[in-house]
Each structure stands twice: as C-alpha cells, then as structure tokens.
Amino acid sequence: MSQLPPATLEGWYALHQVFALDWAGLHGLDATARTRLVAETRGLLGELASPDVPGWSAFYQLVGGGADTLFIHFRETPDALADAQLRIRRSALGPFLRIEYDYTSVTEAGLYQPTAEAARQAEPYSPEFNRIIEEAAAAERATPHVQSRLYPKIPEGMRYVSFYPMSKRRVHPDNWYTLPVDERNRLMREHGLTGRRFGKKIYQVITGSVGLDDWEWGVTLFAHDLLDVKRVVTDMRFDEASSRFGEFGSFYVGILLSPEEWVEKFLGA
Ligand code: 76R
C-alpha cells in the first residue's frame, strides 16, 4: 500500500558549489594577468551577490572539507541558476576553479501536519482532500515563517555555515517511506520542537532535491557560533527522525566573506 507523501511548498532554486582553487595556476600568473583577474572577479562576485538579483549568492571560505571555497546561490528559476553557474565558468576566474562537489535543490517546506489533518477529514486525492490541502498550503505560504524558509536571507551576523546533504533511510524496519503520514507528522513535530530550542541561534534552510540530486535534502545551517551547529546536530541525533531515519553525506563548514574579502583572501598579493 502506498503511503501519503506530504504536500510541499517550494521557493527559490539553490545551487551549492564547492571549489578547490588551482594554486599552481594562480602562482604562475604575471602581475598584469593577476590585476585583470582581481578586477574581473571583484565585478563577477559583486554582480552575483547584487541585491538587484532576485535571489542571492554568498561566498564562504571553507574550513577543511578538502577544498577552498563554497558558493551558495539562490535564484527564482533553474535557468537563472544555470546562468549563474555558466557566468562563473566563463569568467576569468573559471579556469582556476576546480569543482569538487555541487548540489542542486529547491527550498522546501514540508506540510506534514496539514497533510495528516486533511487525510483525517477526506479521502486522499479526492476533490475535498485537494481543496483542504490547497487552502492550508496557501495559508502556510502567506506566513512570515514559511516565507523565510522559501526565500531565505542570512540573518545579520551569522558568519558560519554548515552544509550537508541527507536522506531518510529506506531499510526495513526503518523505512521512512512505509510509515503512515500520522507517524511521520509526529516525528517531524518532535524534530521541529528540538529545532525550536535553537530558533535564535540557528537559521536552517531546507532544500529538497528528490529527483534533482543524489540525496533527498540539503541542510544549510547558518549560525553566529559554529558550536551551536554542533549542539543542534548533536541534539537531533537523539530524535527518532534522525536516530532511526537520518542518513548523511559530507559536511562542509564555511566562513562568510564579502566579495571584496573573497578576492583579497584568495587572489590578493
Ligand atoms: O518550519 C518549522 O519550524 C517546521 C519544523 C521543521 C521542519 C518541517 C524543522 C525545524 N525542520 C524541518 C524539516 Mn529541520 N533540520 C534538519 C537538520 O542533523 C540532523 O539530524 C538533521 C539536519 C537540522 C540540524 C535541522 C534543524 N529538517 C527538516 C527536513 C525535511 C524533512 C522532511 O520533510 O521529511 C530535514 C531534512 C531537516 C533536517 N530544523 C528545524 C532545524 C531547526 C534548528 C529547526 C527549527 C527552525 C525554526 O524554528 O525556525
């Protein structure tokens, strides 16, 4: 028997890019070529991060992670995201960037509670069920809380990021996808309550990637203090949603840089 998937809301598309720099190539540049590269890169990063772009880009210096830098882009359409990617590739900086990992996804708010509630009131997929879901989805979408999940902005002063992909386990008896929607709703409620204890310290952006990338979700956690990331992820490991069902990819930890700072750190004299 198929279980009921949660309705979801989506917002901006997201691309996370992990790059290693070609240090040998950079060291080999003469002064003129370096000056040109610095100027072009300053322009490129400034434009990608411009507030006039619907969406935004941010640039991070990685701590570990086997690479140098993480770029995070949010855009309204996959096309705009692909164009941002191509601009970087075609830029003067492009040949010096070696992609180590990238991840395509879209911001997502899972409507577990409204889906579980609708299933109690009407036959799944019936017109009445669809109407209840649509109404609930529209009401959820209008809330500032859901808007900030679908169209995220880095809160002031949150300089640190932790990004990792994850999936929900599908191995009997811990198969997330065979759980009834009420049970998944209960587990996600518990998850949300643990998360709320970190509400002011951690800003989570969940991006869904089923059908778009190898893992099911991207987790991007912004924080003032990197230790809060360690604390929230530790606490969550003890919630059933993670302890029984969480499977994790590689973790990337970064420090936010303005375009100017990025150029200075990576290309400066
Ligand atoms: O909007 C809400 O507050 C609803 C509650 C909520 C949902 C639906 C929520 C709250 N999360 C949700 C969905 Mn989350 N989150 C993670 C991780 O490391 C781990 O074990 C898991 C990685 C962390 C650290 C975290 C933090 N969350 C999800 C989903 C989608 C799953 C699905 O749809 O089935 C994933 C993969 C996921 C993973 N979560 C919170 C947090 C924090 C800090 C909160 C509170 C946010 C807040 O109150 O604003």
Coordinates of C-alpha atoms in Angstrom, one line a residue, residues 7-222:
A7 CA 2.4 18.3 0.4
T8 CA 5.3 20.6 0.0
L9 CA 5.8 24.3 -0.8
E10 CA 8.8 25.4 -2.9
G11 CA 10.5 28.7 -3.3
W12 CA 13.9 29.6 -4.7
Y13 CA 16.1 27.1 -6.5
A14 CA 19.5 26.6 -4.9
L15 CA 23.0 25.6 -6.1
H16 CA 25.8 24.8 -3.6
Q17 CA 29.2 24.7 -5.2
V18 CA 32.4 23.5 -3.6
F19 CA 35.6 24.6 -5.4
A20 CA 39.3 23.9 -5.0
L21 CA 41.5 26.6 -6.5
D22 CA 44.2 25.9 -9.0
W23 CA 47.0 27.3 -6.8
A24 CA 49.8 26.3 -9.3
G25 CA 47.9 28.2 -12.0
L26 CA 47.4 31.3 -9.7
H27 CA 51.0 31.4 -8.7
G28 CA 52.1 31.2 -12.3
L29 CA 50.2 34.5 -13.2
D30 CA 52.2 37.6 -14.0
A31 CA 51.3 40.9 -12.4
T32 CA 49.2 42.1 -15.4
A33 CA 47.2 38.9 -15.6
R34 CA 46.7 38.9 -11.8
T35 CA 45.4 42.5 -11.8
R36 CA 43.0 41.7 -14.6
L37 CA 41.8 38.6 -12.7
V38 CA 41.3 40.5 -9.5
A39 CA 39.3 43.2 -11.2
E40 CA 37.1 40.8 -13.1
T41 CA 36.5 38.6 -10.1
R42 CA 35.5 41.6 -8.0
G43 CA 33.0 42.5 -10.6
L44 CA 31.7 39.0 -11.1
L45 CA 31.2 38.2 -7.4
G46 CA 29.7 41.7 -6.8
E47 CA 27.1 41.2 -9.5
L48 CA 26.2 37.6 -8.4
A49 CA 25.6 38.9 -4.9
S50 CA 23.9 42.1 -6.0
P51 CA 20.7 42.9 -4.2
D52 CA 19.1 43.6 -7.6
V53 CA 19.2 39.9 -8.5
P54 CA 16.0 38.0 -7.5
G55 CA 17.7 35.6 -5.1
W56 CA 21.3 36.0 -3.9
S57 CA 24.7 34.4 -3.8
A58 CA 27.1 34.1 -0.9
F59 CA 30.8 33.1 -0.8
Y60 CA 32.5 31.2 2.0
Q61 CA 36.0 30.2 3.0
L62 CA 36.0 26.5 3.8
V63 CA 37.4 25.1 7.0
G64 CA 38.6 21.6 5.9
G65 CA 36.2 19.9 3.5
G66 CA 39.0 19.0 1.2
A67 CA 38.5 22.2 -0.8
D68 CA 38.9 26.0 -0.6
T69 CA 35.6 27.7 -1.0
L70 CA 31.8 27.2 -1.0
F71 CA 29.5 29.3 -3.2
I72 CA 25.8 29.3 -2.4
H73 CA 23.3 30.6 -4.9
F74 CA 19.5 31.1 -4.7
R75 CA 17.5 32.0 -7.8
E76 CA 13.9 32.1 -8.9
T77 CA 14.3 29.6 -11.7
P78 CA 16.6 26.7 -12.7
D79 CA 17.5 28.7 -15.7
A80 CA 18.8 31.7 -13.6
L81 CA 20.8 29.2 -11.5
A82 CA 22.3 27.6 -14.6
D83 CA 23.2 31.1 -15.9
A84 CA 25.0 32.0 -12.7
Q85 CA 26.9 28.7 -12.9
L86 CA 27.9 29.4 -16.5
R87 CA 28.9 33.0 -15.7
I88 CA 31.4 31.7 -13.2
R89 CA 32.7 29.1 -15.6
R90 CA 33.2 31.6 -18.4
S91 CA 34.7 34.3 -16.2
A92 CA 38.4 35.0 -15.9
L93 CA 38.3 33.0 -12.6
G94 CA 36.6 30.0 -14.2
P95 CA 39.8 28.2 -15.3
F96 CA 41.2 28.4 -11.8
L97 CA 38.2 26.8 -10.1
R98 CA 38.0 23.0 -9.8
I99 CA 34.6 21.8 -8.9
E100 CA 34.9 19.3 -6.0
Y101 CA 31.2 18.9 -5.3
D102 CA 27.9 20.6 -6.2
Y103 CA 24.3 20.2 -5.2
T104 CA 21.1 21.3 -7.0
S105 CA 17.9 21.7 -5.0
V106 CA 15.0 23.9 -4.2
T107 CA 13.8 25.5 -0.9
E108 CA 11.1 23.3 0.6
A109 CA 8.6 23.5 3.4
G110 CA 7.1 20.1 4.1
L111 CA 3.4 20.3 5.1
Y112 CA 3.3 17.2 7.3
Q113 CA 0.7 18.5 9.7
P114 CA -1.8 19.9 7.1
T115 CA -1.4 16.7 5.1
A116 CA -2.1 14.4 8.1
E117 CA -5.0 16.6 9.0
A118 CA -6.5 16.6 5.5
A119 CA -6.2 12.8 5.5
R120 CA -8.3 12.6 8.6
Q121 CA -11.0 14.7 7.0
A122 CA -11.2 13.4 3.5
E123 CA -10.2 10.5 1.2
P124 CA -6.6 11.2 -0.1
Y125 CA -6.6 12.8 -3.6
S126 CA -10.4 13.3 -3.6
P127 CA -11.5 16.9 -4.6
E128 CA -12.3 17.6 -1.0
F129 CA -8.9 16.5 0.1
N130 CA -7.2 18.5 -2.6
R131 CA -9.2 21.6 -1.6
I132 CA -8.3 21.3 2.1
I133 CA -4.6 20.9 1.1
E134 CA -4.7 23.8 -1.3
E135 CA -6.2 26.1 1.4
A136 CA -3.8 25.0 4.0
A137 CA -0.9 25.5 1.6
A138 CA -2.0 29.0 0.7
A139 CA -2.4 29.9 4.4
E140 CA 1.1 28.4 5.2
R141 CA 2.7 30.2 2.3
A142 CA 1.5 33.6 3.5
T143 CA 3.1 33.3 6.9
P144 CA 6.4 35.1 7.5
H145 CA 7.8 31.9 8.9
V146 CA 7.3 29.9 5.7
Q147 CA 8.3 32.9 3.6
S148 CA 11.6 32.9 5.4
R149 CA 12.0 29.2 4.7
L150 CA 11.2 29.5 1.0
Y151 CA 13.0 32.9 0.4
P152 CA 15.8 32.8 3.0
K153 CA 18.1 35.6 3.9
I154 CA 21.2 35.1 6.0
P155 CA 20.4 36.7 9.4
E156 CA 22.7 39.6 10.4
G157 CA 25.9 38.4 11.8
M158 CA 25.5 34.7 11.1
R159 CA 29.0 34.3 9.7
Y160 CA 29.3 30.5 9.8
V161 CA 27.6 27.9 7.6
S162 CA 27.4 24.2 7.8
F163 CA 26.0 22.5 4.6
Y164 CA 25.4 18.8 4.2
P165 CA 23.1 16.6 2.1
M166 CA 20.9 13.9 3.8
S167 CA 18.3 11.3 3.1
K168 CA 15.7 9.4 5.1
R169 CA 16.5 5.7 5.5
R170 CA 14.6 3.1 3.4
V171 CA 15.8 -0.1 5.1
H172 CA 13.2 -2.3 6.9
P173 CA 12.2 -1.8 9.7
D174 CA 13.4 1.8 9.5
N175 CA 11.9 2.7 6.2
W176 CA 10.6 6.3 6.3
Y177 CA 8.6 5.8 3.2
T178 CA 6.5 3.0 4.6
L179 CA 5.5 5.0 7.7
P180 CA 1.9 6.3 7.8
V181 CA 1.6 10.1 7.4
D182 CA 0.5 10.5 11.0
E183 CA 3.7 8.8 12.2
R184 CA 5.9 11.0 10.0
N185 CA 4.0 14.0 11.2
R186 CA 4.7 13.0 14.8
L187 CA 8.4 12.5 14.2
M188 CA 8.7 15.8 12.3
R189 CA 6.9 17.6 15.1
E190 CA 9.4 16.2 17.5
H191 CA 12.2 17.3 15.2
G192 CA 10.7 20.8 14.9
L193 CA 10.5 21.1 18.7
T194 CA 14.1 20.2 19.2
G195 CA 15.0 22.7 16.4
R196 CA 12.9 25.5 18.0
R197 CA 15.2 25.4 21.1
F198 CA 17.9 26.7 18.7
G199 CA 15.5 29.1 17.0
K200 CA 17.6 32.3 17.6
K201 CA 20.9 30.6 17.3
I202 CA 20.5 28.6 14.1
Y203 CA 18.8 29.5 10.9
Q204 CA 18.0 26.3 8.9
V205 CA 17.4 26.3 5.2
I206 CA 16.0 23.1 4.0
T207 CA 16.2 22.4 0.2
G208 CA 14.6 19.4 -1.3
S209 CA 16.3 17.5 -4.1
V210 CA 14.3 14.3 -4.7
G211 CA 14.6 13.9 -8.5
L212 CA 17.2 16.7 -8.7
D213 CA 20.3 15.3 -6.9
D214 CA 21.7 12.2 -5.3
W215 CA 20.4 13.0 -1.8
E216 CA 16.9 13.9 -0.7
W217 CA 17.6 17.2 1.1
G218 CA 20.2 19.8 1.5
V219 CA 20.6 21.1 5.1
T220 CA 22.2 24.6 5.2
L221 CA 22.6 25.8 8.8
F222 CA 23.7 29.4 9.4

